[in-house]
XYZ file of C-alpha atoms in Angstrom:
720
model
C -0.358 -0.099 -0.062
C 2.596 2.658 -1.139
C 1.915 6.115 -2.072
C 1.403 6.911 -5.541
C 4.434 8.306 -7.158
C 3.946 12.176 -8.030
C 1.195 12.448 -5.185
C 1.591 15.593 -3.081
C -0.119 18.378 -0.842
C -0.092 20.842 -3.461
C 0.011 24.180 -1.561
C -0.207 27.266 -3.362
C 1.727 30.259 -2.835
C -0.113 33.523 -0.958
C -0.305 36.336 -3.090
C 0.148 39.605 -1.352
C -3.346 40.766 -2.996
C -5.362 37.752 -1.576
C -6.489 37.741 2.003
C -4.742 35.673 4.395
C -6.426 32.944 6.762
C -5.569 33.023 10.257
C -5.668 30.401 12.752
C -8.333 27.706 11.863
C -10.991 28.010 9.443
C -14.194 30.202 10.526
C -16.311 27.340 9.138
C -14.868 25.022 12.312
C -16.169 26.653 15.029
C -20.107 25.524 15.037
C -18.534 21.500 14.765
C -15.801 21.993 17.646
C -17.729 21.700 21.125
C -19.929 18.785 19.477
C -17.750 17.257 17.019
C -18.623 13.540 17.391
C -22.412 14.221 17.360
C -22.048 16.826 14.028
C -19.744 13.946 12.667
C -22.015 11.181 12.829
C -25.069 13.519 11.523
C -23.001 15.163 8.742
C -21.813 12.003 7.274
C -24.776 9.740 7.434
C -26.875 12.646 6.539
C -24.972 13.118 3.058
C -24.860 9.524 2.249
C -28.722 9.464 2.848
C -29.555 12.216 0.849
C -27.415 10.234 -2.067
C -29.555 6.898 -2.111
C -29.667 5.581 -5.580
C -32.980 5.965 -7.138
C -32.182 2.350 -9.196
C -31.245 0.654 -5.868
C -34.591 -0.560 -3.501
C -32.388 -1.510 -0.439
C -31.779 0.852 2.079
C -28.726 3.127 2.387
C -25.733 1.443 4.024
C -23.151 3.254 5.953
C -19.964 1.803 7.456
C -17.486 3.537 9.918
C -14.359 1.937 10.502
C -11.445 2.668 12.099
C -7.609 1.712 10.506
C -4.138 2.553 10.298
C -1.568 3.940 7.838
C 2.052 3.495 8.167
C 3.650 6.818 7.768
C 6.748 5.693 6.122
C 4.344 4.354 3.201
C 2.607 7.926 2.888
C 5.775 10.408 3.180
C 3.842 13.005 1.317
C 0.442 12.432 2.597
C 1.836 12.404 6.417
C 4.917 12.769 7.071
C 5.559 16.168 5.049
C 3.082 17.839 7.020
C 4.667 17.836 10.317
C 6.885 21.251 8.739
C 3.520 22.984 7.469
C 2.167 22.341 11.169
C 5.211 23.873 12.816
C 5.177 26.873 10.933
C 1.114 27.496 11.144
C 2.063 27.085 14.955
C 4.671 29.843 14.854
C 2.504 31.941 13.270
C -0.105 31.836 15.375
C 2.117 32.453 18.560
C 3.441 35.739 16.582
C -0.028 37.196 17.612
C -0.357 38.828 21.110
C -2.610 37.012 23.460
C -3.436 34.587 20.783
C -4.484 30.773 20.837
C -2.525 28.384 19.178
C -4.805 25.488 18.052
C -1.563 23.768 15.944
C 0.350 23.133 18.984
C -1.191 19.835 19.783
C -1.249 18.750 16.227
C 2.041 19.143 16.152
C 2.747 16.963 18.953
C 0.344 14.440 17.766
C 2.115 14.093 14.568
C 5.643 13.924 15.883
C 4.236 11.218 18.493
C 3.224 9.014 15.338
C 5.372 9.968 12.412
C 7.941 6.886 12.913
C 5.026 4.547 13.440
C 1.320 4.413 12.271
C -1.151 6.671 12.335
C -5.030 6.175 12.539
C -8.029 7.047 10.490
C -11.987 7.028 10.369
C -13.478 5.736 7.284
C -17.232 6.230 6.447
C -18.006 4.363 3.629
C -21.497 4.241 2.029
C -23.278 1.698 -0.135
C -26.600 1.508 -2.328
C -25.862 5.402 -3.393
C -25.063 7.318 -6.271
C -21.514 8.208 -5.740
C -20.296 11.447 -6.612
C -19.594 12.608 -10.392
C -16.687 14.989 -11.536
C -16.836 17.568 -14.039
C -13.567 19.186 -15.376
C -15.157 22.671 -16.057
C -15.344 25.524 -13.501
C -18.643 26.896 -14.540
C -20.276 23.457 -14.534
C -21.133 22.510 -10.835
C -20.588 18.795 -10.154
C -21.110 16.712 -6.938
C -17.320 15.993 -6.383
C -16.405 19.375 -7.125
C -18.984 21.174 -5.136
C -17.935 18.772 -1.832
C -14.297 18.677 -2.150
C -13.116 21.452 -4.104
C -15.275 24.353 -3.171
C -16.313 26.024 0.528
C -19.698 27.018 1.159
C -20.888 24.559 -1.789
C -23.741 22.193 -1.629
C -24.940 19.803 -4.650
C -28.163 18.409 -3.935
C -30.176 16.180 -6.124
C -33.354 16.262 -4.573
C -35.611 18.693 -2.085
C -34.981 16.363 0.511
C -31.782 16.965 1.015
C -30.572 17.903 4.568
C -28.570 21.018 4.220
C -27.805 23.732 1.815
C -25.164 25.974 3.252
C -22.226 23.427 1.874
C -20.472 23.779 5.358
C -21.015 20.390 7.183
C -18.206 18.842 5.108
C -15.912 20.803 7.690
C -16.615 18.187 10.676
C -14.086 15.932 9.196
C -11.383 18.631 9.364
C -12.869 19.604 12.592
C -12.204 15.754 13.911
C -8.886 15.008 12.166
C -5.791 15.219 14.054
C -3.900 16.979 11.020
C -7.334 19.051 9.553
C -6.932 16.660 7.041
C -9.545 14.607 4.887
C -9.387 12.133 1.976
C -12.539 11.328 -0.241
C -13.056 8.566 -2.812
C -15.932 7.871 -4.807
C -17.328 5.624 -7.610
C -20.192 7.345 -9.797
C -23.098 5.471 -11.418
C -20.980 5.392 -14.651
C -18.188 3.419 -12.809
C -15.724 6.288 -12.768
C -13.786 7.066 -9.819
C -12.157 9.916 -8.143
C -10.024 10.588 -5.499
C -8.493 13.709 -3.736
C -7.314 15.034 -0.160
C -7.994 18.245 1.229
C -6.458 19.908 3.929
C -7.217 23.194 5.954
C -4.764 25.048 7.996
C -3.657 28.637 8.072
C -1.675 30.922 6.016
C 1.852 30.134 6.914
C 5.550 30.682 5.808
C 7.384 27.585 5.085
C 10.867 26.573 3.398
C 14.130 25.038 4.168
C 15.827 28.352 5.441
C 14.633 31.856 5.713
C 15.931 33.069 2.565
C 14.202 29.743 0.673
C 10.931 30.187 2.867
C 7.459 31.548 1.090
C 4.272 32.140 2.352
C 1.437 29.618 1.311
C -2.198 29.491 1.528
C -3.709 27.502 4.123
C -6.019 24.932 1.885
C -4.497 22.364 -0.144
C -5.407 19.430 -2.287
C -3.465 16.069 -2.470
C -2.928 14.615 -5.821
C -0.721 13.932 -8.681
C -2.110 16.638 -10.921
C -0.870 19.811 -9.097
C -3.723 20.486 -7.458
C -5.602 21.178 -10.603
C -8.065 18.016 -10.723
C -8.747 14.877 -8.626
C -6.656 11.593 -9.711
C -8.440 8.674 -11.373
C -8.539 4.951 -11.377
C -5.277 3.494 -10.665
C -3.650 6.940 -9.819
C -5.843 6.870 -6.492
C -4.081 4.923 -3.727
C -5.287 1.506 -3.070
C -6.201 1.809 0.466
C -8.467 4.663 -0.820
C -9.877 3.387 -3.934
C -13.626 2.454 -4.250
C -14.556 -1.128 -5.585
C -18.618 -0.166 -6.121
C -20.461 2.517 -6.545
C -20.584 5.137 -3.598
C -18.522 7.211 -1.470
C -15.899 6.678 0.881
C -14.566 9.243 3.393
C -11.028 9.162 5.530
C -10.703 11.270 8.581
C -6.762 11.174 8.640
C -5.447 11.452 12.022
C -8.413 10.287 14.096
C -7.584 7.779 16.274
C -10.073 5.111 17.626
C -10.953 5.403 21.653
C -13.937 3.497 23.119
C -15.698 6.617 24.458
C -16.030 8.268 21.109
C -17.119 4.817 19.929
C -19.758 4.674 22.250
C -20.825 8.192 21.485
C -20.895 7.598 17.904
C -23.705 5.153 18.665
C -25.968 6.997 20.880
C -25.835 10.124 18.621
C -26.627 7.348 15.651
C -29.703 6.234 17.578
C -30.369 9.941 18.660
C -30.483 11.398 15.381
C -31.348 8.637 12.972
C -33.682 6.048 15.202
C -36.721 6.413 12.747
C -34.887 6.032 9.574
C -33.548 3.080 11.105
C -37.016 1.661 12.035
C -38.159 2.598 8.755
C -35.752 0.357 7.199
C -34.498 3.028 5.440
C -30.833 3.207 6.633
C -28.639 0.848 7.995
C -25.477 1.634 10.059
C -22.439 -0.159 11.194
C -20.195 1.320 13.560
C -17.114 -0.473 14.681
C -18.263 -3.958 13.490
C -21.757 -3.333 15.396
C -24.977 -3.275 13.336
C -27.796 -1.548 13.712
C -30.485 -1.857 11.872
C -34.441 -2.028 11.422
C -34.535 -5.614 12.985
C -32.377 -5.146 16.155
C -33.605 -0.965 16.730
C -35.407 -1.831 19.678
C -32.971 -4.161 21.323
C -29.940 -1.702 20.713
C -32.012 1.041 22.477
C -32.556 -0.828 25.051
C -28.596 -1.345 25.597
C -27.637 2.323 24.696
C -30.238 4.051 26.387
C -31.173 1.648 29.708
C -33.696 2.555 32.259
C -31.418 2.853 34.995
C -29.660 5.319 33.421
C -31.852 7.678 31.216
C -35.742 7.596 32.666
C -37.836 5.802 30.196
C -40.330 8.641 30.377
C -37.460 11.247 29.430
C -37.418 13.627 32.106
C -34.204 15.302 31.811
C -34.534 19.097 30.946
C -32.011 21.278 28.926
C -32.444 24.113 27.033
C -31.303 22.047 23.896
C -33.286 18.934 24.836
C -32.176 17.368 20.924
C -28.783 17.129 22.296
C -29.898 14.819 25.298
C -33.104 13.574 25.039
C -33.967 9.694 25.466
C -34.872 8.611 21.961
C -36.055 5.328 23.297
C -39.782 6.060 24.189
C -40.104 7.866 20.576
C -38.861 5.102 18.734
C -40.198 1.783 20.795
C -43.542 3.366 21.825
C -44.636 6.384 19.606
C -43.497 5.024 16.339
C -43.013 0.813 16.370
C -46.624 0.445 17.825
C -48.031 2.826 16.014
C -52.089 2.183 15.303
C -51.678 -0.592 17.597
C -54.360 0.426 20.040
C -56.273 3.775 20.794
C -53.130 5.076 22.756
C -50.495 4.932 19.982
C -52.294 6.861 16.974
C -51.328 8.734 13.595
C -52.731 12.097 12.961
C -52.335 13.227 9.247
C -52.723 16.996 8.116
C -55.324 15.390 5.742
C -57.468 14.796 8.454
C -57.986 18.810 8.441
C -58.917 19.513 4.902
C -58.272 23.136 3.795
C -56.585 23.863 6.124
C -52.342 23.694 6.712
C -51.917 24.537 2.879
C -48.794 26.021 3.440
C -47.452 23.204 5.694
C -48.518 20.427 3.069
C -48.429 17.115 3.987
C -47.291 16.250 7.759
C -47.959 13.735 10.520
C -47.852 13.748 14.251
C -47.293 10.167 15.662
C -48.380 10.067 19.052
C -48.211 7.871 22.114
C -50.426 8.569 25.164
C -49.819 7.132 28.709
C -50.981 8.127 32.273
C -46.819 6.950 32.891
C -45.568 9.836 31.309
C -47.921 12.167 33.677
C -46.837 10.143 36.658
C -43.399 10.676 35.636
C -43.923 14.404 36.004
C -42.460 14.779 32.284
C -43.801 17.333 30.083
C -45.209 16.576 26.747
C -42.748 16.517 24.016
C -42.429 16.120 20.386
C -39.339 15.664 18.337
C -39.536 17.297 14.891
C -38.089 15.722 11.595
C -38.437 16.433 8.008
C -38.525 13.828 5.279
C -35.152 13.016 5.581
C -35.975 11.270 8.840
C -33.305 13.020 10.840
C -34.183 14.644 14.259
C -34.010 18.393 14.009
C -35.805 19.897 16.917
C -37.002 18.581 19.970
C -39.677 21.126 21.709
C -40.952 20.599 25.507
C -44.608 21.353 25.847
C -45.935 23.899 28.681
C -48.586 21.092 29.857
C -48.425 17.549 31.121
C -51.305 15.890 29.157
C -49.518 12.892 29.214
C -48.116 12.443 25.591
C -45.071 12.136 23.357
C -44.990 12.576 19.926
C -43.014 12.657 16.356
C -43.645 15.234 13.863
C -42.814 14.666 10.311
C -42.778 17.060 7.343
C -42.925 14.836 4.569
C -44.625 16.554 1.413
C -43.091 16.242 -2.001
C -42.715 19.382 -4.386
C -40.756 22.368 -4.360
C -43.008 24.807 -2.719
C -44.190 22.343 0.613
C -43.157 22.887 3.936
C -40.459 20.298 3.873
C -38.735 22.218 1.137
C -38.992 25.505 3.273
C -37.915 23.951 6.520
C -34.857 22.879 4.803
C -33.409 26.317 3.711
C -34.588 27.137 7.196
C -31.978 24.651 8.734
C -28.904 25.986 10.516
C -25.268 24.584 10.072
C -25.545 22.185 12.620
C -29.040 20.773 11.153
C -30.641 21.155 14.863
C -33.050 24.200 14.448
C -35.178 25.602 11.922
C -34.304 29.320 12.181
C -36.173 32.315 9.847
C -32.759 34.167 10.573
C -31.366 31.713 7.981
C -33.584 33.439 5.537
C -32.003 36.916 6.038
C -31.084 37.384 2.645
C -33.861 35.962 0.724
C -37.037 37.677 -0.704
C -39.751 38.926 1.870
C -42.341 36.475 0.013
C -40.395 33.870 1.036
C -39.835 34.704 4.538
C -43.624 35.435 4.793
C -43.816 32.040 3.520
C -41.526 30.291 6.016
C -43.171 32.247 9.028
C -46.379 30.555 7.554
C -44.992 27.023 7.581
C -43.690 27.443 11.213
C -47.125 28.838 12.510
C -48.939 26.114 10.834
C -46.615 23.734 12.364
C -47.606 24.930 15.745
C -51.208 25.102 14.651
C -51.355 21.969 13.643
C -49.669 20.290 16.872
C -52.520 22.502 18.817
C -54.995 20.944 16.657
C -53.878 17.396 17.270
C -53.805 17.995 20.908
C -57.195 19.237 20.681
C -58.421 15.856 19.208
C -56.598 13.693 21.293
C -57.406 15.496 24.797
C -60.864 17.077 23.669
C -62.307 16.657 27.206
C -59.824 18.682 29.201
C -58.532 20.993 26.375
C -60.609 24.054 28.632
C -59.613 23.041 31.793
C -57.369 24.539 34.249
C -54.000 22.860 34.390
C -54.027 20.584 37.559
C -51.732 21.146 40.421
C -48.730 18.976 40.684
C -46.814 17.464 43.444
C -43.620 18.893 44.137
C -41.894 15.553 44.690
C -38.786 15.412 41.972
C -39.617 19.249 40.627
C -36.964 21.892 41.207
C -37.962 25.597 41.764
C -36.355 28.225 39.704
C -36.179 32.196 40.512
C -39.323 34.389 39.915
C -39.108 38.272 39.884
C -35.674 38.877 37.909
C -36.675 35.783 35.597
C -33.306 34.111 36.468
C -32.574 30.586 37.546
C -29.672 28.810 39.472
C -29.310 26.388 36.905
C -30.887 25.515 33.139
C -32.712 22.568 34.859
C -34.234 24.709 37.491
C -35.381 27.228 35.117
C -37.100 24.349 33.020
C -38.891 22.561 35.729
C -40.428 25.678 37.630
C -42.792 27.769 35.221
C -41.337 31.099 34.370
C -42.934 34.404 35.009
C -44.614 34.404 31.473
C -48.262 34.453 31.534
C -49.726 32.481 28.722
C -51.666 34.883 26.128
C -55.126 33.541 27.079
C -54.399 34.168 30.873
C -53.105 37.698 29.859
C -56.255 38.341 28.189
C -58.506 37.237 30.572
C -56.736 38.964 33.508
C -56.657 42.152 31.752
C -60.574 41.741 31.187
C -61.439 41.332 34.613
C -58.898 43.829 36.076
C -61.841 45.866 37.895
C -62.666 42.384 39.372
C -59.326 41.535 40.960
C -58.142 45.079 42.203
C -60.093 47.530 44.107
C -59.609 51.005 42.636
C -58.319 53.985 44.475
C -61.010 57.119 45.091
C -60.143 60.077 46.695
C -61.062 63.805 47.055
C -59.530 66.499 44.953
C -59.949 69.837 44.104
C -61.342 70.803 41.072
C -60.516 73.827 39.149
C -63.380 75.984 37.931
C -63.194 78.134 34.962
C -65.182 81.862 34.216
C -66.463 82.650 30.819
C -62.915 84.140 30.298
C -61.122 80.572 30.807
C -59.477 82.014 33.722
C -59.222 79.509 36.865
C -61.266 80.579 40.341
C -60.576 79.689 43.974
C -63.711 77.267 43.890
C -63.698 73.944 45.151
C -65.710 71.063 44.012
C -66.035 67.593 45.840
C -65.414 64.918 43.802
C -65.780 61.733 45.508
C -65.770 59.194 42.432
C -62.902 59.950 40.591
C -60.364 57.169 40.270
C -56.915 57.481 40.559
C -54.904 55.113 37.842
C -51.461 56.358 39.049
C -49.060 54.005 41.115
C -49.654 55.617 43.950
C -53.025 56.396 45.821
C -52.878 60.218 46.880
C -54.741 62.019 49.175
C -55.635 61.197 53.045
C -56.826 57.759 53.942
C -58.364 56.622 56.932
C -58.108 53.675 59.250
C -60.249 51.417 61.010
C -61.894 49.195 58.140
C -62.462 45.553 58.468
C -61.669 42.382 56.301
C -57.758 43.332 56.659
C -55.309 40.879 58.190
C -56.099 41.725 61.858
C -53.559 41.889 64.626
C -50.139 41.186 63.573
C -51.671 40.411 59.759
C -52.803 37.212 60.811
C -56.511 37.911 59.875
C -58.056 35.874 56.811
C -57.570 37.936 53.630
C -60.995 38.365 51.902
C -61.801 39.274 48.103
C -62.448 38.164 44.660
C -60.490 34.707 44.410
C -58.668 35.087 47.748
C -57.375 38.429 47.286
C -56.985 40.760 49.934
C -59.819 43.173 50.217
C -59.000 46.393 52.434
C -62.090 48.922 52.283
C -61.812 52.303 53.327
C -64.497 54.974 54.618
C -65.210 58.104 53.420
C -64.830 56.776 49.546
C -61.052 56.084 50.053
C -59.390 52.650 49.552
C -55.819 51.469 49.632
C -54.781 49.737 46.233
C -54.163 46.247 46.442
C -53.585 45.186 42.507
C -52.756 41.515 42.026
C -52.760 42.103 38.274
C -49.092 43.358 38.145
C -46.606 40.813 38.110
C -44.171 42.643 35.891
C -44.093 46.137 37.420
C -43.905 47.437 40.948
C -46.277 46.852 43.338
C -49.521 48.963 43.880
C -50.017 50.958 46.945
C -49.138 53.611 49.676
C -46.650 54.296 52.355
C -48.009 56.086 55.461
C -50.313 58.649 53.754
C -52.710 60.216 55.918
C -52.649 61.987 59.376
C -51.558 58.682 61.064
C -48.606 59.010 64.156
C -45.876 57.614 61.969
C -44.495 56.133 65.407
C -47.159 54.099 66.056
C -49.002 51.092 64.434
C -51.986 51.373 66.592
C -55.023 51.999 64.518
C -52.762 51.449 61.107
C -54.000 48.848 58.217
C -51.416 46.870 56.516
C -50.159 48.487 53.379
C -48.702 47.101 50.029
C -45.236 47.961 50.180
C -43.630 48.913 46.957
C -40.896 46.176 46.095
C -39.381 45.582 42.672
C -39.608 42.108 40.858
C -35.804 42.458 41.445
C -36.325 42.071 45.019
C -38.822 39.618 45.162
C -37.133 36.270 44.306
C -37.703 32.543 44.915
C -35.439 29.965 44.893
C -34.993 26.325 45.586
C -34.434 25.448 49.340
C -32.192 22.526 49.717
C -32.163 21.867 53.158
C -34.053 18.887 52.971
C -37.115 20.428 55.173
C -38.519 23.233 52.907
C -38.958 23.291 49.174
C -38.687 27.040 48.633
C -36.989 30.126 50.045
C -38.480 33.451 49.271
C -36.338 36.548 49.638
C -37.434 40.011 50.156
C -35.564 43.271 50.239
C -37.331 46.523 51.101
C -35.967 50.362 50.560
C -37.393 51.021 54.120
C -38.020 49.493 57.579
C -41.648 47.670 58.010
C -43.239 45.798 60.837
C -46.037 43.228 61.466
C -45.291 42.080 57.491
C -47.423 39.338 55.510
C -46.739 38.166 52.232
C -49.509 36.973 49.993
C -48.593 34.167 47.004
C -51.247 33.853 44.210
C -50.770 32.025 40.829
C -52.073 33.570 37.847
C -54.033 30.891 35.764
C -56.305 31.108 32.841
C -59.433 31.209 34.693
C -57.920 33.992 37.257
C -55.906 34.087 40.329
C -55.629 31.085 42.111
C -54.156 30.769 45.773
C -51.049 29.313 46.405
C -51.766 26.974 49.647
C -48.794 26.693 51.940
C -48.080 23.522 53.929
C -45.289 24.569 56.297
C -43.119 27.613 57.314
C -39.826 28.003 59.050
C -38.681 30.575 62.036
C -42.336 30.643 63.643
C -44.179 32.621 61.098
C -47.522 32.019 60.626
C -49.974 30.635 57.671
C -53.430 32.842 57.403
C -55.677 33.519 54.814
C -58.910 31.635 53.713
C -56.395 29.955 51.306
C -53.995 29.344 53.550
C -51.657 31.229 51.013
C -50.477 34.148 53.522
C -47.102 33.975 55.701
C -46.992 36.592 58.167
C -45.285 37.397 61.654
C -42.264 38.988 60.230
C -40.355 42.376 59.960
C -38.193 44.144 57.343
C -35.270 46.096 57.694
C -33.982 48.459 54.978
C -31.802 47.234 52.324
C -31.298 43.724 54.078
C -32.573 40.643 52.559
C -34.994 38.911 54.703
C -35.717 35.066 54.093
C -38.782 32.851 54.284
C -38.474 29.010 54.078
C -41.638 27.831 53.066
C -43.402 24.802 51.304
C -46.482 24.979 49.468
C -48.736 21.738 49.709
C -49.072 21.930 45.920
C -47.385 24.088 42.862
C -49.267 24.945 39.868
C -47.140 24.240 36.384
C -46.742 26.852 33.838
C -48.347 30.028 35.347
C -46.858 33.152 36.773
C -46.676 33.459 40.715
C -47.777 36.764 42.262
C -45.788 37.809 45.500
C -47.476 40.603 47.154
C -45.779 42.092 50.591
C -47.787 44.421 53.138
C -46.391 45.611 56.305
C -46.593 48.929 58.591
């Protein structure tokens, strides 16, 4: 297996008029942190897209590790050491710059006298890549190997249009080098290596050194065209139709192999289960016959919850594919809990989306595991793109697949919206297209959401309009309210955010007069004479409503319905809110419909002795949301800790906890509270018996009896 005579890396001299390449190619960045995941997804997707139209067998892809003797390939391997050292030296000249080539130099030095590893990814029952030696005529091999940002796809089902996915091979290579070999449908074979370094100065000495471009091709044609036939090294040469990619300088290790297998199952479980794809990784087969068994092995119940309760901002990176494949898809139509809903079930609707399906598994077990309703999203290439956590816990998992055919259907539009790593449909990917295309894309995304909602209504007709049920705190973690931050992504995902659903906002806005007490006060009314000048006359206007954030004018005490002594009395009012009626047409505002702004109320207005609490009624304390924070309490006794910070001293304080639901405000019943404080109120949703000191954080540890999911918590504080 010797190197072909005349083969070498054909680095071109950098012209002064050309832009250089610093450090590493910018196209590497999206793949670096998840390189193994991206390698599996990109290479399988590219092969899957190239399925031969004349072959009815499923696409087969093999991942195989091998070794090359460095002495057998002096130009391919050993000659790169000098170039890598030059790249490293160049990077070190820049102040505060990282050197990505130092580790590559060390890697090659440690292997240069022996063998170097490679990963071979070979596909079968595919079309291969033809090549046309014409700069004006695009070809599959030319677009894949010899061009940046180019993508040659033969159908609308293909999985990418950025032309950057091929970069992942260079990211995984210890030398930034990849070799491509192919046989097309006419039996023609082509082979060529590609390396991506930075601009660097290289030569035997300073007088002889020259500055070279970072990208070079390995062939025997001076870099002008790929090798053909027996000019391709035997180790790389294809014997049957299809394509092989060799990631040079990728050593086998057990951790990477295991991750490859898991990512294969996570991304392509449906393609395998549908018997459209077969994959072999390190001699282990993954087929439609054993997909269920493999999922049980690589996603065992004792490691990953069967009901997929993992929480993450990017669930497509960590979700458990096992229930989606084994339950949602493989058991479809077995009973009334395993169903498939089609856009054809809604004639005349979803015209922009085109044909799509939602496979569903309904189960009480999902609800019992406290797992939110979740849907895996795919196009017709059957690769997982997104995973969306629902806001409810109706008890279902689903697989959405948009598989319509044609140029202007949803699947085509979604393909154009995929980001570089193919794990998000993003309208921003269409920033350079026409307004009409962006409008169509927005319509497709809107119809996907509407289709999922219509399916939920069909699946759960009896519970669609009901208030979401209260869920136990068991196995739940609580995130921060107020400033809408959280201790961790997991906390934030488990506890509802401060956002209220659109329906709740609408109901809340309409019923504002029912859930808050308006302020009415006596004020002067200026009288105008016939000439338009003001007079000194005064008119009492007891029915004027005050809409500002503070009640003005004198307030009188002695009303009933407040907290009573020490703030421990029962609160009264609509939905358990506190009513604080005043005499002489004056009331203290207690507005519970202000989740995002400051609390509304007054501070010591009127003629009451400020040195005494005698006869005073509790007032709502003005406190910004940033000074009202709720966090998990991990002391093993109480579930939550509420932090309060006031801008002055307050005595006899109380805090009322309400939850904004779609049907209005609901009291959050409290089970226990620490430090001798009291639980009060008709609904046991008031904590009292504490004082606030100016600018000092006061913490209240407590445990709610139950917690309502997916709604906003209203924290209202009172005191003297």
